[in-house]
Amino acid sequence: MSEQGMPVTVITGGAGFLGSHLADYLLAKGHSVIALDNLITGNVANIEHLAGNKHFKFIEHDVTEYIYLPGPVDYIFHFASPASPIDYLELPIQTLKVGALGTHKALGLARAKKARFFLASTSEVYGDPLEHPQQETYWGNVNPIGPRGVYDEAKRFAEAMTMAYHRFHGVETRIIRIFNTYGPRMRPHDGRVVPTFIGQALKGESITVFGEGNQTRSFCYVSDLIEGIYRLMMSDCAEPVNIGNPREMSVLQFAEEIIRLCQSSSEIIYKPLPEDDPKIRQPNIEKAKRLLGWEPQMDLEPGLIKTIDYFRELKEQNLI
Ligand code: UDP
């Protein structure tokens, strides 16, 4: 506990899309938050509204290096990682390092501080899945040497390392497998389907559907995800839990939805499907419902409208 009797929480990747939303949520719950980020994909603009908040501290730090923090720590959320396919293609070594060395350092900090540790893992551990929808018991279908392998294997290693610290050192750990999540503060040019399609639709550019667009994804609004993260951290479940929205749609349907909601006249064009792009993805969330009493509350349309409004503002400032 901090001097004011507040829980002290560290978020690695605290200036990223999810890390910054989590910081907002935890501050509102009365935590004192320390955000660590090396800013290679994070952005201080995501946390600048917290400048001056005496319960929030930002430290620019690469968590693959030793993490030194004086004082007590109660909770550690390990969210640092490039997370979009383009990012991890451009930053393959950093992606592997933060999943492996960064997870090791963050777990070491948890052990030293007797803090509870939370790993942000991913639906990518299921690879191009042969089971549908994906349940936590599924071991996945990952190509270790393909272009996405750097992310998938880093996160699989991170899960293994987390369970080892749990079993061998008795560290209290939690693992979330995050499915596609969207909302304000996504990076406009991270190449992911949500910011890409919205940016294209708002600028009247062609919408680039990869392949024939019949691959599927299931999109969860960020506030639902953050609620699931908090409930999982406060639960006693050490095994992985899927959090995502089971509403599944094809990428082509998604493109049409974005065009409609942006009232755009953009046309759809087709580009080659990236290597190892998963053909289907939908979370089975029975475990989260049962153990956490959690399920998503935000429908796709209102969630997308909030996200489109955010990107519209960026466009007005010439930031996209
Ligand atoms: N996608 C697309 N056009 C784009 C960007 C992405 O058709 O301009 C597709 C991509 O091939 C994938 C899906 O949208 O099937 C989701 O891609 P994203 O990069 O958001 O993340 P993923 O779910 O693959 O990790």
XYZ file of N, CA, C and O in Angstrom, residues 92-241:
600
model
N 10.216 -7.351 -34.865
C 10.135 -8.766 -34.467
C 10.983 -9.098 -33.244
O 10.537 -9.857 -32.369
N 12.182 -8.515 -33.170
C 13.075 -8.876 -32.052
C 12.531 -8.270 -30.754
O 12.493 -8.928 -29.716
N 12.106 -6.995 -30.827
C 11.541 -6.355 -29.625
C 10.304 -7.116 -29.139
O 10.059 -7.219 -27.937
N 9.500 -7.618 -30.094
C 8.288 -8.358 -29.713
C 8.659 -9.628 -28.952
O 8.087 -9.931 -27.896
N 9.658 -10.348 -29.475
C 10.110 -11.557 -28.779
C 10.733 -11.203 -27.434
O 10.516 -11.893 -26.430
N 11.510 -10.111 -27.414
C 12.188 -9.750 -26.164
C 11.196 -9.334 -25.070
O 11.343 -9.716 -23.913
N 10.202 -8.543 -25.439
C 9.295 -8.076 -24.376
C 8.418 -9.221 -23.862
O 8.110 -9.295 -22.673
N 8.063 -10.156 -24.756
C 7.288 -11.314 -24.308
C 8.109 -12.235 -23.413
O 7.598 -12.814 -22.456
N 9.388 -12.338 -23.720
C 10.243 -13.258 -22.959
C 10.954 -12.521 -21.820
O 10.627 -12.710 -20.644
N 11.901 -11.631 -22.174
C 12.696 -10.954 -21.135
C 11.830 -10.000 -20.314
O 12.002 -9.893 -19.095
N 10.907 -9.303 -20.984
C 10.052 -8.342 -20.281
C 9.141 -9.054 -19.282
O 8.933 -8.581 -18.160
N 8.603 -10.198 -19.688
C 7.746 -10.961 -18.772
C 8.571 -11.463 -17.588
O 8.118 -11.435 -16.438
N 9.798 -11.884 -17.876
C 10.679 -12.360 -16.799
C 10.964 -11.246 -15.791
O 10.872 -11.440 -14.570
N 11.266 -10.044 -16.304
C 11.558 -8.915 -15.406
C 10.311 -8.530 -14.589
O 10.405 -8.261 -13.389
N 9.178 -8.510 -15.252
C 7.942 -8.115 -14.554
C 7.560 -9.166 -13.507
O 7.090 -8.823 -12.411
N 7.781 -10.433 -13.827
C 7.517 -11.488 -12.839
C 8.515 -11.404 -11.677
O 8.153 -11.645 -10.521
N 9.759 -11.068 -12.002
C 10.772 -10.907 -10.953
C 10.379 -9.787 -10.000
O 10.526 -9.903 -8.775
N 9.846 -8.717 -10.566
C 9.377 -7.594 -9.734
C 8.217 -8.063 -8.839
O 8.176 -7.752 -7.644
N 7.310 -8.829 -9.419
C 6.158 -9.334 -8.643
C 6.641 -10.208 -7.488
O 6.153 -10.101 -6.359
N 7.626 -11.041 -7.781
C 8.144 -11.937 -6.728
C 8.817 -11.125 -5.619
O 8.568 -11.348 -4.430
N 9.642 -10.149 -6.029
C 10.374 -9.344 -5.045
C 9.423 -8.530 -4.174
O 9.660 -8.336 -2.976
N 8.340 -8.029 -4.782
C 7.412 -7.148 -4.052
C 6.243 -7.918 -3.435
O 5.352 -7.304 -2.850
N 6.192 -9.238 -3.674
C 5.032 -10.044 -3.250
C 3.727 -9.445 -3.810
O 2.703 -9.359 -3.120
N 3.829 -9.060 -5.060
C 2.669 -8.455 -5.738
C 1.947 -9.522 -6.555
O 2.523 -10.545 -6.906
N 0.701 -9.263 -6.863
C -0.055 -10.141 -7.760
C 0.248 -9.720 -9.199
O 0.267 -8.524 -9.501
N 0.470 -10.711 -10.067
C 0.918 -10.451 -11.441
C -0.176 -10.833 -12.431
O -0.815 -11.882 -12.299
N -0.330 -10.003 -13.449
C -1.371 -10.228 -14.471
C -0.721 -10.170 -15.847
O -0.126 -9.149 -16.215
N -0.847 -11.234 -16.609
C -0.269 -11.255 -17.963
C -1.340 -10.981 -19.009
O -2.360 -11.677 -19.062
N -1.064 -9.992 -19.864
C -1.920 -9.766 -21.033
C -1.462 -10.728 -22.124
O -0.491 -10.482 -22.820
N -2.164 -11.856 -22.228
C -1.895 -12.772 -23.333
C -2.952 -12.516 -24.416
O -3.623 -11.479 -24.390
N -3.085 -13.419 -25.332
C -3.814 -13.098 -26.558
C -4.477 -14.323 -27.178
O -3.987 -15.455 -27.005
N -5.503 -14.071 -27.952
C -6.113 -15.135 -28.753
C -5.122 -15.679 -29.775
O -5.342 -16.763 -30.328
N -4.049 -14.925 -30.055
C -3.041 -15.406 -31.002
C -2.354 -16.680 -30.507
O -1.718 -17.370 -31.298
N -2.441 -16.992 -29.211
C -1.856 -18.267 -28.759
C -2.586 -19.446 -29.416
O -2.057 -20.546 -29.472
N -3.814 -19.211 -29.911
C -4.545 -20.276 -30.602
C -4.142 -20.353 -32.084
O -4.565 -21.262 -32.789
N -3.358 -19.372 -32.570
C -2.888 -19.377 -33.957
C -4.048 -19.343 -34.937
O -5.026 -18.618 -34.741
N -3.911 -20.126 -36.011
C -4.987 -20.273 -37.003
C -5.804 -21.477 -36.500
O -5.458 -22.625 -36.777
N -6.859 -21.227 -35.728
C -7.398 -22.294 -34.882
C -8.145 -23.386 -35.641
O -8.854 -23.123 -36.602
N -7.985 -24.591 -35.150
C -8.718 -25.729 -35.703
C -9.927 -26.055 -34.833
O -10.683 -26.966 -35.140
N -10.075 -25.330 -33.742
C -11.254 -25.485 -32.873
C -12.015 -24.158 -32.913
O -11.396 -23.090 -32.853
N -13.342 -24.237 -32.963
C -14.124 -23.006 -33.101
C -15.452 -23.135 -32.367
O -16.148 -24.126 -32.579
N -15.866 -22.187 -31.552
C -15.075 -21.079 -31.028
C -13.925 -21.601 -30.155
O -13.921 -22.777 -29.785
N -12.986 -20.723 -29.828
C -11.810 -21.175 -29.097
C -12.084 -21.165 -27.589
O -12.537 -20.172 -27.035
N -11.764 -22.302 -26.998
C -11.931 -22.476 -25.559
C -10.533 -22.504 -24.927
O -9.579 -22.899 -25.597
N -10.447 -22.152 -23.656
C -9.140 -22.070 -22.995
C -8.377 -23.391 -23.007
O -7.149 -23.413 -22.901
N -9.101 -24.502 -23.125
C -8.456 -25.826 -23.108
C -7.760 -26.144 -24.433
O -7.002 -27.104 -24.514
N -8.029 -25.333 -25.484
C -7.428 -25.591 -26.804
C -5.964 -25.156 -26.810
O -5.644 -24.062 -26.359
N -5.075 -26.020 -27.329
C -3.640 -25.730 -27.295
C -3.141 -24.928 -28.483
O -1.992 -24.491 -28.507
N -3.969 -24.792 -29.507
C -3.596 -23.877 -30.584
C -2.933 -24.532 -31.776
O -2.542 -25.697 -31.753
N -2.824 -23.737 -32.831
C -2.261 -24.175 -34.118
C -1.391 -23.037 -34.639
O -1.816 -22.235 -35.451
N -0.171 -22.954 -34.096
C 0.706 -21.815 -34.377
C 1.881 -22.245 -35.241
O 2.486 -23.294 -34.992
N 2.201 -21.432 -36.256
C 3.413 -21.643 -37.048
C 4.556 -20.891 -36.362
O 4.597 -19.664 -36.403
N 5.488 -21.600 -35.720
C 6.509 -20.896 -34.930
C 7.459 -20.061 -35.777
O 8.029 -19.088 -35.275
N 7.632 -20.423 -37.058
C 8.627 -19.706 -37.877
C 7.988 -18.762 -38.887
O 8.667 -18.170 -39.707
N 6.674 -18.603 -38.847
C 6.003 -17.668 -39.750
C 6.138 -16.242 -39.229
O 6.635 -16.025 -38.117
N 5.698 -15.256 -40.026
C 5.869 -13.853 -39.623
C 5.137 -13.488 -38.338
O 5.566 -12.601 -37.608
N 4.038 -14.186 -38.026
C 3.311 -13.877 -36.781
C 3.875 -14.647 -35.594
O 3.493 -14.396 -34.448
N 4.760 -15.601 -35.895
C 5.309 -16.462 -34.838
C 5.995 -15.663 -33.749
O 5.985 -16.058 -32.583
N 6.584 -14.514 -34.117
C 7.311 -13.722 -33.103
C 6.374 -13.272 -31.982
O 6.775 -13.188 -30.823
N 5.145 -12.965 -32.336
C 4.170 -12.529 -31.329
C 3.546 -13.745 -30.636
O 3.508 -13.824 -29.406
N 3.090 -14.685 -31.452
C 2.383 -15.843 -30.903
C 3.279 -16.609 -29.933
O 2.859 -16.971 -28.826
N 4.514 -16.856 -30.363
C 5.406 -17.659 -29.512
C 5.875 -16.859 -28.297
O 6.086 -17.423 -27.226
N 6.046 -15.547 -28.463
C 6.438 -14.726 -27.309
C 5.352 -14.802 -26.243
O 5.637 -14.953 -25.047
N 4.099 -14.720 -26.666
C 2.999 -14.768 -25.702
C 2.838 -16.170 -25.129
O 2.485 -16.331 -23.957
N 3.095 -17.189 -25.932
C 3.012 -18.565 -25.407
C 4.122 -18.789 -24.374
O 3.892 -19.381 -23.327
N 5.312 -18.271 -24.696
C 6.411 -18.353 -23.730
C 6.040 -17.587 -22.454
O 6.288 -18.051 -21.338
N 5.450 -16.407 -22.628
C 5.068 -15.577 -21.467
C 4.079 -16.329 -20.581
O 4.155 -16.276 -19.348
N 3.139 -17.035 -21.193
C 2.190 -17.836 -20.392
C 2.932 -18.934 -19.632
O 2.658 -19.179 -18.442
N 3.878 -19.597 -20.324
C 4.625 -20.685 -19.679
C 5.451 -20.133 -18.513
O 5.514 -20.733 -17.431
N 6.071 -18.979 -18.729
C 6.897 -18.352 -17.686
C 6.025 -17.945 -16.492
O 6.416 -18.114 -15.328
N 4.856 -17.426 -16.781
C 3.937 -17.002 -15.718
C 3.509 -18.207 -14.879
O 3.520 -18.161 -13.645
N 3.170 -19.300 -15.545
C 2.759 -20.504 -14.797
C 3.942 -21.070 -14.004
O 3.762 -21.596 -12.905
N 5.158 -20.944 -14.541
C 6.341 -21.438 -13.817
C 6.563 -20.623 -12.536
O 6.848 -21.181 -11.476
N 6.421 -19.299 -12.637
C 6.571 -18.465 -11.426
C 5.463 -18.764 -10.420
O 5.678 -18.732 -9.217
N 4.301 -19.062 -10.943
C 3.184 -19.415 -10.065
C 3.476 -20.742 -9.352
O 3.397 -20.837 -8.127
N 3.853 -21.755 -10.146
C 4.022 -23.093 -9.557
C 5.303 -23.196 -8.739
O 5.318 -23.807 -7.685
N 6.383 -22.599 -9.247
C 7.687 -22.810 -8.608
C 7.944 -21.806 -7.493
O 8.466 -22.151 -6.447
N 7.561 -20.535 -7.731
C 7.842 -19.496 -6.729
C 6.603 -19.115 -5.924
O 6.679 -18.269 -5.036
N 5.455 -19.650 -6.274
C 4.237 -19.330 -5.532
C 3.740 -17.907 -5.749
O 2.969 -17.382 -4.927
N 4.165 -17.279 -6.865
C 3.657 -15.926 -7.162
C 2.186 -16.047 -7.553
O 1.786 -16.978 -8.259
N 1.382 -15.114 -7.066
C -0.039 -15.099 -7.453
C -0.130 -14.538 -8.861
O 0.307 -13.400 -9.102
N -0.664 -15.291 -9.786
C -0.666 -14.855 -11.188
C -2.048 -15.023 -11.815
O -2.840 -15.874 -11.395
N -2.279 -14.208 -12.833
C -3.504 -14.278 -13.634
C -3.095 -14.156 -15.100
O -2.156 -13.416 -15.418
N -3.819 -14.845 -15.984
C -3.531 -14.767 -17.431
C -4.832 -14.518 -18.174
O -5.774 -15.312 -18.075
N -4.863 -13.430 -18.919
C -6.029 -13.165 -19.772
C -5.634 -13.442 -21.215
O -4.507 -13.133 -21.627
N -6.526 -14.025 -21.992
C -6.323 -14.130 -23.442
C -7.293 -13.145 -24.090
O -8.513 -13.358 -24.084
N -6.712 -12.082 -24.609
C -7.500 -10.967 -25.145
C -7.806 -11.213 -26.619
O -6.892 -11.446 -27.411
N -9.070 -11.131 -26.972
C -9.486 -11.210 -28.373
C -9.589 -9.782 -28.930
O -9.529 -8.818 -28.178
N -9.770 -9.668 -30.245
C -9.771 -8.348 -30.901
C -10.574 -7.319 -30.107
O -11.758 -7.535 -29.834
N -9.915 -6.242 -29.760
C -10.530 -5.180 -28.958
C -10.357 -3.861 -29.694
O -9.350 -3.652 -30.368
N -11.342 -2.976 -29.570
C -11.276 -1.711 -30.303
C -11.805 -0.597 -29.419
O -12.493 -0.841 -28.405
N -11.497 0.631 -29.814
C -12.006 1.789 -29.085
C -11.083 2.973 -29.288
O -10.068 2.875 -29.984
N -11.430 4.112 -28.671
C -10.574 5.289 -28.747
C -9.166 4.968 -28.249
O -9.004 4.120 -27.367
N -8.190 5.672 -28.791
C -6.754 5.543 -28.476
C -6.058 4.427 -29.216
O -4.882 4.168 -28.973
N -6.761 3.727 -30.112
C -5.998 2.825 -30.988
C -5.129 3.714 -31.854
O -5.515 4.829 -32.208
N -3.960 3.213 -32.203
C -3.073 4.030 -33.040
C -3.583 4.073 -34.470
O -3.876 3.031 -35.051
N -3.710 5.280 -35.044
C -4.302 5.380 -36.377
C -3.587 4.522 -37.436
O -4.225 3.971 -38.304
N -2.272 4.405 -37.323
C -1.551 3.696 -38.387
C -0.946 2.390 -37.901
O 0.116 1.985 -38.373
N -1.620 1.725 -36.960
C -1.029 0.463 -36.497
C -1.369 -0.700 -37.434
O -0.942 -1.822 -37.207
N -2.133 -0.404 -38.486
C -2.406 -1.416 -39.505
C -3.551 -2.347 -39.155
O -3.961 -3.165 -39.968
N -4.080 -2.238 -37.926
C -5.168 -3.144 -37.573
C -6.442 -2.741 -38.294
O -6.623 -1.600 -38.710
N -7.347 -3.700 -38.363
C -8.494 -3.509 -39.232
C -9.370 -2.332 -38.757
O -9.901 -1.585 -39.597
N -9.500 -2.137 -37.454
C -10.426 -1.090 -36.991
C -9.909 0.311 -37.349
O -10.598 1.063 -38.057
N -8.700 0.722 -36.910
C -8.246 2.062 -37.289
C -8.040 2.217 -38.797
O -8.289 3.303 -39.343
N -7.635 1.142 -39.460
C -7.390 1.244 -40.907
C -8.691 1.527 -41.647
O -8.785 2.492 -42.423
N -9.711 0.714 -41.406
C -10.977 0.895 -42.134
C -11.622 2.235 -41.771
O -12.146 2.939 -42.642
N -11.594 2.596 -40.490
C -12.237 3.868 -40.104
C -11.492 5.036 -40.758
O -12.107 5.943 -41.319
N -10.160 5.011 -40.706
C -9.367 6.081 -41.333
C -9.669 6.178 -42.830
O -9.891 7.271 -43.368
N -9.702 5.038 -43.488
C -9.978 5.034 -44.934
C -11.382 5.565 -45.215
O -11.582 6.385 -46.117
N -12.353 5.121 -44.417
C -13.747 5.544 -44.651
C -13.888 7.048 -44.424
O -14.555 7.745 -45.201
N -13.244 7.576 -43.388
C -13.390 9.005 -43.085
C -12.704 9.867 -44.150
O -13.125 10.987 -44.410
N -11.653 9.327 -44.766
C -10.936 10.108 -45.781
C -11.440 9.827 -47.190
O -10.901 10.355 -48.156
N -12.458 8.959 -47.285
C -13.006 8.638 -48.613
C -12.051 7.806 -49.454
O -12.185 7.737 -50.685
N -11.078 7.155 -48.792
C -10.149 6.294 -49.528
C -10.745 4.896 -49.664
O -11.657 4.530 -48.923
N -10.164 4.099 -50.571
C -10.664 2.730 -50.733
C -10.403 1.923 -49.465
O -9.364 2.076 -48.821
N -11.360 1.063 -49.139
C -11.226 0.191 -47.962
C -10.506 -1.078 -48.411
O -10.976 -1.779 -49.318
N -9.372 -1.361 -47.756
C -8.518 -2.474 -48.186
C -8.878 -3.761 -47.454
O -8.387 -4.027 -46.359
N -9.724 -4.560 -48.077
C -10.059 -5.865 -47.488
C -9.012 -6.876 -47.947
O -8.717 -6.973 -49.141
N -8.448 -7.608 -47.005
C -7.422 -8.601 -47.342
C -8.098 -9.932 -47.670
O -9.048 -10.341 -46.987
N -7.557 -10.596 -48.678
C -8.145 -11.858 -49.136
C -9.517 -11.567 -49.721
O -9.731 -10.513 -50.337
N -10.442 -12.497 -49.514
C -11.812 -12.245 -50.007
C -12.664 -11.647 -48.904
O -13.854 -11.411 -49.083
N -12.066 -11.462 -47.742
C -12.794 -10.855 -46.622
C -13.705 -11.828 -45.911
O -14.544 -11.423 -45.113
N -13.541 -13.137 -46.193
C -14.427 -14.073 -45.465
C -13.798 -14.624 -44.196
O -14.420 -15.408 -43.480
N -12.559 -14.188 -43.880
C -12.002 -14.525 -42.554
C -12.832 -13.793 -41.504
O -13.357 -12.710 -41.770
N -12.964 -14.382 -40.322
C -13.834 -13.768 -39.309
C -13.033 -13.266 -38.109
O -11.950 -13.760 -37.803
N -13.619 -12.250 -37.457
C -13.106 -11.737 -36.183
C -14.321 -11.376 -35.326
O -15.431 -11.200 -35.837
N -14.076 -11.205 -34.018
C -15.149 -10.902 -33.064
C -14.640 -9.732 -32.239
O -13.590 -9.853 -31.600
N -15.341 -8.612 -32.266
C -14.773 -7.360 -31.746
C -15.389 -6.963 -30.411
O -16.606 -6.862 -30.276
N -14.512 -6.662 -29.450
C -14.935 -6.303 -28.097
C -14.611 -4.830 -27.847
O -13.495 -4.373 -28.140
N -15.561 -4.098 -27.275
C -15.292 -2.688 -26.967
C -14.386 -2.590 -25.745
O -14.496 -3.379 -24.793
N -13.520 -1.580 -25.754
C -12.459 -1.505 -24.747
C -12.979 -1.456 -23.311
O -12.387 -2.069 -22.415
N -14.098 -0.769 -23.057
C -14.568 -0.668 -21.659
C -15.004 -2.037 -21.129
O -14.818 -2.348 -19.954
N -15.560 -2.882 -22.009
C -15.919 -4.241 -21.591
C -14.660 -5.028 -21.246
O -14.611 -5.750 -20.256
N -13.652 -4.885 -22.083
C -12.416 -5.621 -21.833
C -11.800 -5.213 -20.499
O -11.385 -6.056 -19.695
N -11.751 -3.904 -20.242
C -11.108 -3.412 -19.017
C -11.857 -3.929 -17.781
O -11.248 -4.323 -16.787
N -13.173 -3.975 -17.857
C -13.960 -4.520 -16.742
C -13.598 -5.997 -16.507
O -13.424 -6.444 -15.367
N -13.444 -6.740 -17.606
C -13.061 -8.151 -17.500
C -11.671 -8.310 -16.901
O -11.426 -9.214 -16.093
N -10.761 -7.427 -17.287
C -9.390 -7.466 -16.757
C -9.416 -7.280 -15.245
O -8.787 -8.021 -14.484
N -10.165 -6.292 -14.803
C -10.199 -5.992 -13.365
C -10.812 -7.166 -12.584
O -10.283 -7.604 -11.562
N -11.909 -7.689 -13.118
C -12.547 -8.816 -12.405
C -11.622 -10.017 -12.333
O -11.593 -10.722 -11.323
N -10.891 -10.258 -13.422
C -9.971 -11.406 -13.403
C -8.846 -11.168 -12.396
O -8.499 -12.072 -11.635
N -8.280 -9.962 -12.376
C -7.210 -9.688 -11.411
C -7.694 -9.928 -9.986
O -6.976 -10.448 -9.147
N -8.934 -9.545 -9.693
C -9.444 -9.656 -8.329
C -10.014 -11.051 -8.026
O -10.430 -11.313 -6.907
N -10.017 -11.932 -9.024
C -10.521 -13.304 -8.808
C -9.389 -14.173 -8.255
O -8.280 -13.688 -8.033
N -9.671 -15.458 -8.078
C -8.586 -16.339 -7.620
C -8.230 -17.365 -8.700
O -7.773 -18.460 -8.401
N -8.419 -16.991 -9.948
C -8.222 -17.926 -11.052
C -6.827 -17.771 -11.668
O -6.551 -16.774 -12.342
N -5.951 -18.754 -11.478
C -4.588 -18.660 -12.010
C -4.490 -19.163 -13.457
O -3.494 -18.921 -14.129
N -5.477 -19.867 -13.926
C -5.414 -20.415 -15.282
C -5.943 -19.381 -16.291
O -6.700 -18.489 -15.913
N -5.546 -19.497 -17.562
C -5.961 -18.482 -18.546
C -7.477 -18.361 -18.703
O -8.192 -19.366 -18.616
N -7.925 -17.141 -18.927
C -9.347 -16.874 -19.182
C -9.469 -16.023 -20.451
O -8.800 -15.000 -20.578
